[in-house]
mmCIF file of C-alpha atoms and ligand atoms in Angstrom:
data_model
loop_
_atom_site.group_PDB
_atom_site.id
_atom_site.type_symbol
_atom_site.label_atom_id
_atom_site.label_comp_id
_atom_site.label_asym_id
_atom_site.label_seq_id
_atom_site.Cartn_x
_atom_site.Cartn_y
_atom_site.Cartn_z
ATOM 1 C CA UNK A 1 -179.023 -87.665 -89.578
ATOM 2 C CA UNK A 2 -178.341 -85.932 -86.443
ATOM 3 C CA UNK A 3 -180.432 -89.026 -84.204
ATOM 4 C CA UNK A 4 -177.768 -91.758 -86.309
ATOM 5 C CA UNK A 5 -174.739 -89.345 -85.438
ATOM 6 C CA UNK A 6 -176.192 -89.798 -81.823
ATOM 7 C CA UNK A 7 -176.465 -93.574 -81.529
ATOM 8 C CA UNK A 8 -173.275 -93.859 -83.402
ATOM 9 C CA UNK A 9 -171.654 -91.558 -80.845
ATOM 10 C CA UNK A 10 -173.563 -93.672 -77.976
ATOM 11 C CA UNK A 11 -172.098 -96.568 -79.528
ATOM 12 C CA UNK A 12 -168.286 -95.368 -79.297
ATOM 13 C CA UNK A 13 -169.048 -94.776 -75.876
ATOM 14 C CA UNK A 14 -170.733 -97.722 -74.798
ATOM 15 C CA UNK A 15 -167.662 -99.549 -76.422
ATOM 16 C CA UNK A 16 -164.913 -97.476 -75.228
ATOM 17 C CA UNK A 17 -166.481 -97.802 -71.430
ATOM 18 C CA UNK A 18 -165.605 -101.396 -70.651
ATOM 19 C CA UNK A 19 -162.046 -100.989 -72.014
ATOM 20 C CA UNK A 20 -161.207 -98.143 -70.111
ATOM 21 C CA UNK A 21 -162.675 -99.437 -67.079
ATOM 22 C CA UNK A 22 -160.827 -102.695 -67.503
ATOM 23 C CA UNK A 23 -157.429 -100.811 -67.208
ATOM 24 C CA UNK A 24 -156.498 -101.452 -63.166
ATOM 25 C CA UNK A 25 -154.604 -98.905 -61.331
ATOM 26 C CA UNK A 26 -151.000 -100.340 -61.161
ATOM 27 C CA UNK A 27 -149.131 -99.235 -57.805
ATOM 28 C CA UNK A 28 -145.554 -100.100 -57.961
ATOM 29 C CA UNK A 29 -144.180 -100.969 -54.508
ATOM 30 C CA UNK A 30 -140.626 -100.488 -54.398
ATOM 31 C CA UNK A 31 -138.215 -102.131 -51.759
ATOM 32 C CA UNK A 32 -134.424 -103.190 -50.993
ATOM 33 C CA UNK A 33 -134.619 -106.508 -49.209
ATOM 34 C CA UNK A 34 -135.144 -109.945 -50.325
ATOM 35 C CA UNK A 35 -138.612 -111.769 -50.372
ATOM 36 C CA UNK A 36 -138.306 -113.815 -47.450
ATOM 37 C CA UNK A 37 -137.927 -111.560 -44.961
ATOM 38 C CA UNK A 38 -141.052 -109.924 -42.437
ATOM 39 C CA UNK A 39 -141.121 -106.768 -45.141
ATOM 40 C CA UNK A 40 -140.815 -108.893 -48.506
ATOM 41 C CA UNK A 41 -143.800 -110.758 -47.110
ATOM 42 C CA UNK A 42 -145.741 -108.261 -46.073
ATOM 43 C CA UNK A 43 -145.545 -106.472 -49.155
ATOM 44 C CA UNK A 44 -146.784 -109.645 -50.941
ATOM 45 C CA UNK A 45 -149.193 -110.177 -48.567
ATOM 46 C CA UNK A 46 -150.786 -106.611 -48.856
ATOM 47 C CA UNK A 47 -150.360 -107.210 -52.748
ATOM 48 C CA UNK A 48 -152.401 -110.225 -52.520
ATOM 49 C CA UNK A 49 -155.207 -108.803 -50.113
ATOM 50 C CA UNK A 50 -155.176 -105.254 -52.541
ATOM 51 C CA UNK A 51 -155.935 -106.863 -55.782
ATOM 52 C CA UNK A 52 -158.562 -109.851 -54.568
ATOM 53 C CA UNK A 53 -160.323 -106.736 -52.311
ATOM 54 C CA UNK A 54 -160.777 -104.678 -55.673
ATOM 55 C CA UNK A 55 -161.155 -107.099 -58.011
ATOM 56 C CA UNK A 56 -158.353 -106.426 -59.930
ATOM 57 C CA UNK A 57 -159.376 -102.686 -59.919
ATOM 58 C CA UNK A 58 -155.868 -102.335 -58.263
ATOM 59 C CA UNK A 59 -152.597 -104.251 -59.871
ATOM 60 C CA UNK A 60 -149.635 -104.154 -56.985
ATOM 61 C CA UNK A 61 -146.040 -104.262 -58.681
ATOM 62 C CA UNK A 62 -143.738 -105.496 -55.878
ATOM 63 C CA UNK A 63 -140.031 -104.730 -57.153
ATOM 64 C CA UNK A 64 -137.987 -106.316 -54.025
ATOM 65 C CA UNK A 65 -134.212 -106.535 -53.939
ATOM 66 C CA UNK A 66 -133.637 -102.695 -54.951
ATOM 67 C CA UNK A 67 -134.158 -104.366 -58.076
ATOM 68 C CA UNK A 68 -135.726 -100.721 -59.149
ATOM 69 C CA UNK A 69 -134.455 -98.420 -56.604
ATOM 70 C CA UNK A 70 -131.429 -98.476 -54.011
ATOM 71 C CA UNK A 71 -132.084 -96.269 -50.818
ATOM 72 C CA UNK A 72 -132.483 -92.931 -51.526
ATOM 73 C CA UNK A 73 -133.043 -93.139 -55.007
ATOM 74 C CA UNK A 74 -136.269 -94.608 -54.242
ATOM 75 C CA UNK A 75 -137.211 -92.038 -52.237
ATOM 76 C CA UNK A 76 -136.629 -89.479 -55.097
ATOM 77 C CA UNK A 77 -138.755 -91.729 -57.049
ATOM 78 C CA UNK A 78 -141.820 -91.604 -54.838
ATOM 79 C CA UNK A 79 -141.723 -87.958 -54.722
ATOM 80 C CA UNK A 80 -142.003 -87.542 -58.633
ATOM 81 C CA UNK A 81 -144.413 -90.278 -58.803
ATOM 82 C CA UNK A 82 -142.330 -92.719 -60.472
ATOM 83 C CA UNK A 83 -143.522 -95.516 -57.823
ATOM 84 C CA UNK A 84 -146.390 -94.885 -55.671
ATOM 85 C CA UNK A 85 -145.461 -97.158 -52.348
ATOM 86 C CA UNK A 86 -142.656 -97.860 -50.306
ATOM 87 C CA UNK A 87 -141.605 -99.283 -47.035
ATOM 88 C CA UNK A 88 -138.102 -97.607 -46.243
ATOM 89 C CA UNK A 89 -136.411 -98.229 -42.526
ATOM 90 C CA UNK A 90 -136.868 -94.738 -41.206
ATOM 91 C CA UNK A 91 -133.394 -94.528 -39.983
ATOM 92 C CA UNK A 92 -133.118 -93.424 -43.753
ATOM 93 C CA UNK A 93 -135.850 -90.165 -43.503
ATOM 94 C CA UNK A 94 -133.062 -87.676 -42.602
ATOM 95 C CA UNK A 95 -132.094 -86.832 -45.861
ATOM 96 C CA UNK A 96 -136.006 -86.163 -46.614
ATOM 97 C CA UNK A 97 -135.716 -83.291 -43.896
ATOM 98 C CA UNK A 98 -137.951 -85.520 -41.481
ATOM 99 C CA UNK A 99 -134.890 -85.973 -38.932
ATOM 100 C CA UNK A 100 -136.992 -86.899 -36.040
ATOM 101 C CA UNK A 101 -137.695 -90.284 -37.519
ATOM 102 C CA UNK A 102 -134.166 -91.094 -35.762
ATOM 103 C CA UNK A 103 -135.797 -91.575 -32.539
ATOM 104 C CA UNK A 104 -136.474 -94.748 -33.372
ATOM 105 C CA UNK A 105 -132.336 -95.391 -34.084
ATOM 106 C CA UNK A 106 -131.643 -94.300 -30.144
ATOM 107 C CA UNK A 107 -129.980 -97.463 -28.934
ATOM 108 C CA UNK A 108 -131.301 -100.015 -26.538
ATOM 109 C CA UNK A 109 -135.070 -97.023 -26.398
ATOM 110 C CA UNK A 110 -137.012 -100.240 -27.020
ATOM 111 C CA UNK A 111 -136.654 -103.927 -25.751
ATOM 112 C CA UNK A 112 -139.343 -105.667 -26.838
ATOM 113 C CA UNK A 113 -141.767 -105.732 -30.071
ATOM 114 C CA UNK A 114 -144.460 -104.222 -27.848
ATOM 115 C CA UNK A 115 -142.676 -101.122 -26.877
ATOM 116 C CA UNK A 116 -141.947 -100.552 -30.263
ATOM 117 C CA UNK A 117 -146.034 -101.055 -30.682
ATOM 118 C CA UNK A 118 -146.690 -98.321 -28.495
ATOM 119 C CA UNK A 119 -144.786 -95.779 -29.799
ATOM 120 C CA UNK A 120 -145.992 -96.258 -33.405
ATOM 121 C CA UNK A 121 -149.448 -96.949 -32.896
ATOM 122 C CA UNK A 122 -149.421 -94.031 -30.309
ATOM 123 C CA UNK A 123 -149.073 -89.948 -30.676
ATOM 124 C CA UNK A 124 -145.178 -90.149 -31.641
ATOM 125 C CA UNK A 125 -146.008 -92.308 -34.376
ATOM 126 C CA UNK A 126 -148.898 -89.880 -35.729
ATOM 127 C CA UNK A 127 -147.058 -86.684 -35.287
ATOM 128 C CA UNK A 128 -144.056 -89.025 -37.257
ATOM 129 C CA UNK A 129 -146.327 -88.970 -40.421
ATOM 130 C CA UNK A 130 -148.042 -85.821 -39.922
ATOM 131 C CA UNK A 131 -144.489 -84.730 -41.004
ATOM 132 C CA UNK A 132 -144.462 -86.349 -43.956
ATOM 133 C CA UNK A 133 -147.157 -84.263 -45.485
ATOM 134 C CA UNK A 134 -145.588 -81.579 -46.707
ATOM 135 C CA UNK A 135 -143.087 -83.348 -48.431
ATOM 136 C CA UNK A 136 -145.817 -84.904 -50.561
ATOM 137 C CA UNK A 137 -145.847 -88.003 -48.808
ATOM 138 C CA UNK A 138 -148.685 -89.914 -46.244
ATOM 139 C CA UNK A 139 -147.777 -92.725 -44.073
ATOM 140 C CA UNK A 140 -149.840 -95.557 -44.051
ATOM 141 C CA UNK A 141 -148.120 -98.078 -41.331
ATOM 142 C CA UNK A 142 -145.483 -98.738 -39.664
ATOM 143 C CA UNK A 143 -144.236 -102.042 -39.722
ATOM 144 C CA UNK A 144 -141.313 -103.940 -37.609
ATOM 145 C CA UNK A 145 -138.661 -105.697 -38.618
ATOM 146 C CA UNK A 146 -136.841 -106.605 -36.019
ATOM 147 C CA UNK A 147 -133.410 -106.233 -33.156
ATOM 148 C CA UNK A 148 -130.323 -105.177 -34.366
ATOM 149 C CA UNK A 149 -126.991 -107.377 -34.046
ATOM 150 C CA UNK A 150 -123.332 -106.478 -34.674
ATOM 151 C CA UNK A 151 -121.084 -108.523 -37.620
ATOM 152 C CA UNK A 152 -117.631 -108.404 -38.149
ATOM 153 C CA UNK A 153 -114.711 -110.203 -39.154
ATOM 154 C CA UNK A 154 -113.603 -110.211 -35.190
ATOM 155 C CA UNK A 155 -115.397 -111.305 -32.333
ATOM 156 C CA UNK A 156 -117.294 -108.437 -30.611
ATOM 157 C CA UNK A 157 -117.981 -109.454 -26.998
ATOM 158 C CA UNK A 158 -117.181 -105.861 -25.588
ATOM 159 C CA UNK A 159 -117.953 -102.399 -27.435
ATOM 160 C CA UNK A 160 -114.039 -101.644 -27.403
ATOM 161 C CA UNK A 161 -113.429 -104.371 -29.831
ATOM 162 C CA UNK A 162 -115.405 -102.100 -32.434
ATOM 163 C CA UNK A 163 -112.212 -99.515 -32.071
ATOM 164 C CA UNK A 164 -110.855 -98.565 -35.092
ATOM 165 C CA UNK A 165 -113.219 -100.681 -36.885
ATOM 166 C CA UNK A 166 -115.331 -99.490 -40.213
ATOM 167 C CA UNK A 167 -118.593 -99.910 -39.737
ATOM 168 C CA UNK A 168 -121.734 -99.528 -42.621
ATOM 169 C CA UNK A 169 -124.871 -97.974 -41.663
ATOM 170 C CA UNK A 170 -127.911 -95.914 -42.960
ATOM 171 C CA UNK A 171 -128.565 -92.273 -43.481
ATOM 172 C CA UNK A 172 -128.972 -91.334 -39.807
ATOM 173 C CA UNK A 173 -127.150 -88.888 -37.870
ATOM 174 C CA UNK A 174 -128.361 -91.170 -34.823
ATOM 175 C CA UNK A 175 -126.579 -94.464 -36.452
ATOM 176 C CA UNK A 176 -123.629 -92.422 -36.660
ATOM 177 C CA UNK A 177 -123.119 -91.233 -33.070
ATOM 178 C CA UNK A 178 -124.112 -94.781 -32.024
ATOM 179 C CA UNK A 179 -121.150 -96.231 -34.173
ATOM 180 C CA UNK A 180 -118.879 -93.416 -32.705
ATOM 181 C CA UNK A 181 -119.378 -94.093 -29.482
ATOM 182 C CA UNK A 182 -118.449 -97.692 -29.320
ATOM 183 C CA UNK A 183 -115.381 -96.457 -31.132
ATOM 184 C CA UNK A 184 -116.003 -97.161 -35.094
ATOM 185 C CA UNK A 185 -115.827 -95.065 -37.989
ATOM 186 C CA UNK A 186 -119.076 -95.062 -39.314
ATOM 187 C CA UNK A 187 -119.804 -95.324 -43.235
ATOM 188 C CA UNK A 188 -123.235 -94.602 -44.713
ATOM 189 C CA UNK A 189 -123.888 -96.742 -47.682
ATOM 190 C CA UNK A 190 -126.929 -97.831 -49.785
ATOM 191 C CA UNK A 191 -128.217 -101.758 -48.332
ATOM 192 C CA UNK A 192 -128.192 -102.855 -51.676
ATOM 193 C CA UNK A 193 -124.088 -102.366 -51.729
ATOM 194 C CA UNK A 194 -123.166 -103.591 -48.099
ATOM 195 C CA UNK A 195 -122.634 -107.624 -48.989
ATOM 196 C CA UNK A 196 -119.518 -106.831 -51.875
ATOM 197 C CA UNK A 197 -118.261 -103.756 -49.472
ATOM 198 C CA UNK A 198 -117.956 -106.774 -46.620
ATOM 199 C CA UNK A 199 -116.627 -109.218 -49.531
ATOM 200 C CA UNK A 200 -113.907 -106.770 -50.758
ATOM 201 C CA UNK A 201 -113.042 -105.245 -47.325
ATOM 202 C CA UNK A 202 -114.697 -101.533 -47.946
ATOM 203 C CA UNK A 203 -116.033 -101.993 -44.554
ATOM 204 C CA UNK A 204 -115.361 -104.517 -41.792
ATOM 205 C CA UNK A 205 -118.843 -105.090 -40.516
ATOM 206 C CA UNK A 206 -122.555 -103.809 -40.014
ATOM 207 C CA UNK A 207 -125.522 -103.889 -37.910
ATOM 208 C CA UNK A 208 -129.211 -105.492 -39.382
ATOM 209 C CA UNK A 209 -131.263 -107.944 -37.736
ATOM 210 C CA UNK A 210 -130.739 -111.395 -38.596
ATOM 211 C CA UNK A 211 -133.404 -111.732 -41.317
ATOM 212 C CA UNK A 212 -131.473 -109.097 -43.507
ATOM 213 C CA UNK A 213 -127.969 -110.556 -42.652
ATOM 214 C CA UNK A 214 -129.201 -114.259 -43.719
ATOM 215 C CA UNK A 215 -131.551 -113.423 -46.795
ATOM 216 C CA UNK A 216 -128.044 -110.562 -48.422
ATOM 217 C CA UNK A 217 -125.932 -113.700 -47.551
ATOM 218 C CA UNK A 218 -123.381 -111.471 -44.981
ATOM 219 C CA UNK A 219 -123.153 -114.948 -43.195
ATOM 220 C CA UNK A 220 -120.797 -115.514 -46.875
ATOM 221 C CA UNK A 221 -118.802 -112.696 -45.498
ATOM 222 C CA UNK A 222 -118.859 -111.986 -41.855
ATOM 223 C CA UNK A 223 -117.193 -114.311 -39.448
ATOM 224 C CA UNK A 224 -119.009 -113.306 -35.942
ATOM 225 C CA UNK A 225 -122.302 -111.909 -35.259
ATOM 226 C CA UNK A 226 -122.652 -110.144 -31.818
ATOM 227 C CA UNK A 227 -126.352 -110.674 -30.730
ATOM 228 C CA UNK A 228 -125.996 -107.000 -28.485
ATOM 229 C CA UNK A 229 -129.983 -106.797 -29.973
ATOM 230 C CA UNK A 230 -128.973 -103.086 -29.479
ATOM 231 C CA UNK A 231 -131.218 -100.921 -31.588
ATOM 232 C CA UNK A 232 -134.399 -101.571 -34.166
ATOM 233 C CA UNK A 233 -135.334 -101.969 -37.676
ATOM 234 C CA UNK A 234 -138.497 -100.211 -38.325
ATOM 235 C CA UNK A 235 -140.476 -99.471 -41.475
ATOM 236 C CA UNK A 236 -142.671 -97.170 -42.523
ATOM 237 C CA UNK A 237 -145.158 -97.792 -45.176
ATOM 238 C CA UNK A 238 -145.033 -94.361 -47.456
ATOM 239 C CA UNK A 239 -147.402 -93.567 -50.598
ATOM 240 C CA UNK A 240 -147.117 -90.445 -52.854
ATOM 241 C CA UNK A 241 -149.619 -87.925 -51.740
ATOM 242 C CA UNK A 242 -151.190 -86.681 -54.761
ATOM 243 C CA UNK A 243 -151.324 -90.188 -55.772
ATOM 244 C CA UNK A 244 -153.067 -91.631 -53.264
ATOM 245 C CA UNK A 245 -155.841 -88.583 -52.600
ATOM 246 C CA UNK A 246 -156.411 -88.865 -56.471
ATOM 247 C CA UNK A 247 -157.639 -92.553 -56.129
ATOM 248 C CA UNK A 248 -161.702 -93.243 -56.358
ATOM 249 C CA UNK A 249 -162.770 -93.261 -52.605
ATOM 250 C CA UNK A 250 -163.957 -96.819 -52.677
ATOM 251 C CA UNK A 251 -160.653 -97.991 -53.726
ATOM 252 C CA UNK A 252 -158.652 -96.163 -51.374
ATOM 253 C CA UNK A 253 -160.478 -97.545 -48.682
ATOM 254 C CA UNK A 254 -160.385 -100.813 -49.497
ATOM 255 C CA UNK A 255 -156.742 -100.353 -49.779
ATOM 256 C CA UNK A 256 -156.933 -98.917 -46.316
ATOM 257 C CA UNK A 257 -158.178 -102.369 -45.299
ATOM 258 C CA UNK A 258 -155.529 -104.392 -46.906
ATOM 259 C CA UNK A 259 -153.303 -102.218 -45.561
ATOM 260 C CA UNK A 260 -154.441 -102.851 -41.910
ATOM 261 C CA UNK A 261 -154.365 -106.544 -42.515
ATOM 262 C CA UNK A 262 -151.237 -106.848 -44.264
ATOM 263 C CA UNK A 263 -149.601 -104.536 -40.902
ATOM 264 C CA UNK A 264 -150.781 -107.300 -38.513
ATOM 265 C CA UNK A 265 -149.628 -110.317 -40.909
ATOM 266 C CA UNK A 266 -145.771 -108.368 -41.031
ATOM 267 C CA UNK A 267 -146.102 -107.919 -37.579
ATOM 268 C CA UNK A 268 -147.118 -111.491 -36.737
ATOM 269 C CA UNK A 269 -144.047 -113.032 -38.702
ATOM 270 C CA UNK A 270 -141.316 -110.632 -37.754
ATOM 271 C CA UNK A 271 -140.156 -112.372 -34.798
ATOM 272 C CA UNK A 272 -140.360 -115.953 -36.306
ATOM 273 C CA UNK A 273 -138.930 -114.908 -39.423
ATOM 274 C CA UNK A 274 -135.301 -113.564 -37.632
ATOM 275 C CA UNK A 275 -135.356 -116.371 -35.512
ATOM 276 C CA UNK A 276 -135.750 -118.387 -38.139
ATOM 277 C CA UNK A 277 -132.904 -116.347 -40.297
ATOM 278 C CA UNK A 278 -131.131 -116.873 -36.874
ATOM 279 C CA UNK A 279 -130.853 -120.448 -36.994
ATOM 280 C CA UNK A 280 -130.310 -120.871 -40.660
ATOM 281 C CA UNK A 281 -127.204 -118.323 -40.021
ATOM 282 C CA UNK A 282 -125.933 -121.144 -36.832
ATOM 283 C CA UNK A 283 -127.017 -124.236 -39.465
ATOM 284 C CA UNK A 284 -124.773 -122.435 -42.002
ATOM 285 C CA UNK A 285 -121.707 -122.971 -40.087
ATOM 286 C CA UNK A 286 -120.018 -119.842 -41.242
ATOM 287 C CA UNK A 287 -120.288 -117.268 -39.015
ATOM 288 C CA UNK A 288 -120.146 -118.057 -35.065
ATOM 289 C CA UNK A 289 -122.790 -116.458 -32.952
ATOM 290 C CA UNK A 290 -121.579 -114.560 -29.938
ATOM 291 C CA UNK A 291 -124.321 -114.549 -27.210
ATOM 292 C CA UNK A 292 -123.534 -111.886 -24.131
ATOM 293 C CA UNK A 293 -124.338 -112.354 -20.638
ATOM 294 C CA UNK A 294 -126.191 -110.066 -18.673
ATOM 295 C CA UNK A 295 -123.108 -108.051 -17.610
ATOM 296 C CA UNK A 296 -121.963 -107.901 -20.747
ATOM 297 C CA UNK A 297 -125.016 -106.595 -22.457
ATOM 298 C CA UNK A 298 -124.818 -104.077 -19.802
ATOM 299 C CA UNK A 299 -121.527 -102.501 -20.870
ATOM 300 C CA UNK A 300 -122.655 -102.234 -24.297
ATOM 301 C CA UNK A 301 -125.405 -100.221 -22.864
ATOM 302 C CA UNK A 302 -123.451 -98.129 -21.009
ATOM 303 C CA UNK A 303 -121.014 -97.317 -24.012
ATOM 304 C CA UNK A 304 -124.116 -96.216 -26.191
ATOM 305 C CA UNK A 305 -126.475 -94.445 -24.042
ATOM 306 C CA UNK A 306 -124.221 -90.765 -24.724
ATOM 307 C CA UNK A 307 -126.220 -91.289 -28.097
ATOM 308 C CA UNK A 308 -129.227 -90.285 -26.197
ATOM 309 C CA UNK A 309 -128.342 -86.691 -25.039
ATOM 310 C CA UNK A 310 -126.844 -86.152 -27.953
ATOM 311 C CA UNK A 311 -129.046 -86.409 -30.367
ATOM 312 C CA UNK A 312 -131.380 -84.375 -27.900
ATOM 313 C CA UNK A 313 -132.123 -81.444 -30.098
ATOM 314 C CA UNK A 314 -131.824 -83.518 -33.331
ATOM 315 C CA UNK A 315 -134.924 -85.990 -32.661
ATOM 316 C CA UNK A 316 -136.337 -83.393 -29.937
ATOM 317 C CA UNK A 317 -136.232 -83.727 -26.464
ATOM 318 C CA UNK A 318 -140.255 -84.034 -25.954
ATOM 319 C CA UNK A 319 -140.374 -86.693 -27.796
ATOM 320 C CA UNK A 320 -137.314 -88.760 -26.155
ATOM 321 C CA UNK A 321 -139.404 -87.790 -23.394
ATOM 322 C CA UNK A 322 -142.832 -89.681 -24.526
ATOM 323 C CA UNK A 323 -141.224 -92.318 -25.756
ATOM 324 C CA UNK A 324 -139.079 -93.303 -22.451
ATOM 325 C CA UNK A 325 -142.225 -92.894 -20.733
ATOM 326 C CA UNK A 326 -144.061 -95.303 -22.824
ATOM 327 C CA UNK A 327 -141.294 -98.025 -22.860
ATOM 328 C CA UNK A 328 -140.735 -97.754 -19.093
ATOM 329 C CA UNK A 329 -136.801 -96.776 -20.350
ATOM 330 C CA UNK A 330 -134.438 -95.732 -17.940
ATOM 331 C CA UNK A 331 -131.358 -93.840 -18.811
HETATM 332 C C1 LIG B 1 -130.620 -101.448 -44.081
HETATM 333 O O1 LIG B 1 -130.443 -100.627 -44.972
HETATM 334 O O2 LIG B 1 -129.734 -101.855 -43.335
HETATM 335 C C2 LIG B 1 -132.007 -102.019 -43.822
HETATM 336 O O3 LIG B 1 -132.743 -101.025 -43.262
HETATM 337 C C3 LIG B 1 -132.683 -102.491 -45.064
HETATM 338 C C4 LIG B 1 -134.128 -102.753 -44.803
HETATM 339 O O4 LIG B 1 -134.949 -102.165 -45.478
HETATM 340 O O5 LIG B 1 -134.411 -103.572 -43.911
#
């Protein structure tokens, strides 16, 4: 009796093992921009790489378009555990209490793709996500996006033609005292909102690189785009904590891998994919592209750099510090 009672019990088990094994761990990856853009991509991309790499151990959800989440919310929602990834711009960490993310929102810090490079893969970058820790949160990449450019319904060749004007950005203190000191009243608002708050007049214009302004169709609603290429869009690819230490070793090292792979392929295609977004916005015909010469660039400059000081103690002054010395910047 007791030997059937044991086979029988074997039995269950060697039955219930293939089913339970054959449920994949789902990660939901949350984001707010369209699919065709460097960070819809990549997010695809490391979707693709994550579930051939575990055999369909792992199932990626990619919900793009705030489709689940606007900013903030989704932040909320990686904390509880209600998606696992996400790929925020960190101008939008300040309201996590991880303030210092702003550095990267200091206008004109970075002029190229590989400064930006060598402040994320270096010791800013690190000590970055080292803060993210105790908020229940680990950093996996960075990724880039691209330069920011200034839209309105009025030409902007010179920062006094932003007077007066009201201007959406993200949650950053930084963002704010940049949009102050080229004269506009700043409003923060989620991304997912910004194309009906241009439509209906709620604000007058914004700042994104071009693959954001193309793909949310502000070319519909914006009459000039300013290319002052004055500031960044930078992401950083965020997992819940508990989340991620809970998964089988193997797994989260194979995810690791992906990761790394799907961080060069985002990288690779940022530039291409806002020049592209670039052109389509000239093809278009509805929203005339102001390029600024050299002088005029300059003044911009000169308008924003204030932003720098003061924000001093709010990014810390150390770190302005490193990263000036690792972009060659000049004040
Ligand atoms: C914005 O909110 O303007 C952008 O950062 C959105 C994004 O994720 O690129």
């Amino acid at each position: 009796m007791k030997f059937r009672l044991f086979v029988a019990a074997a039995m269950a088990v060697s039955l219930a093992l293939p089913a339970a094994a054959q449920q994949p761990i789902v990660i939901k990856f949350s984001h707010v921009v369209a699919v065709n853009t460097p960070k819809g991509k990549g997010a695809d991309y490391f979707k693709k790489l994550a579930e051939e790499r575990t055999g369909g151990k792992v199932k990626v959800e990619v919900y793009p378009n705030s489709q689940l989440f606007k900013d903030g919310e989704e932040m909320e929602a990686l904390q509880l555990g209600s998606v696992q990834m996400l790929a925020p711009s960190v101008s939008k960490f300040g309201p996590l209490g991880a303030r210092e993310f702003e550095i990267f929102d200091l206008p004109y810090i970075f002029d190229s793709y590989d400064d930006l490079h060598k402040v994320t893969d270096g010791p800013v970058g690190k000590a970055l996500f080292k803060k993210l820790e105790s908020k229940g949160i680990i950093g996996l990449a960075y990724w880039a996006n691209g330069f920011k450019d200034m839209s309105a319904n009025k030409a902007l060749r010179k920062p006094e033609d932003m007077k007066g004007l009201k201007m959406r950005i993200q949650s950053s203190k930084v963002l704010d005292s940049e949009m102050r000191a080229f004269g506009a009243l700043p409003q923060v608002m989620a991304f997912s909102e910004v194309y009906q708050a241009m439509q209906t007049g709620v604000v007058d214009g914004s700042e994104n690189p071009p693959s954001n302004f193309y793909t949310q169709k502000m070319h519909e609603v914006q009459k000039y785009l300013t290319l002052t290429d004055h500031g960044v869009i930078e992401y950083a690819v965020i997992v819940n904590k508990k989340f991620w230490d809970g998964l089988p070793a193997d797994i989260r090292t194979t995810l690791e891998g992906a990761m790394k792979d799907a961080t060069k392929y985002a990288d690779d295609i940022a530039k291409k994919e806002n020049d592209e977004a670039l052109a389509a916005v000239k093809a278009s015909g509805k929203t005339e592209i102001i390029t600024l010469s050299p002088a005029e660039k300059a003044a911009w400059k000169k308008a924003a750099i204030v932003v720098h000081k003061e924000n001093e103690s709010r990014v810390g002054k150390e770190t302005i510090e490193t990263v000036y010395k690792e972009t060659g910047f000049k004040p």
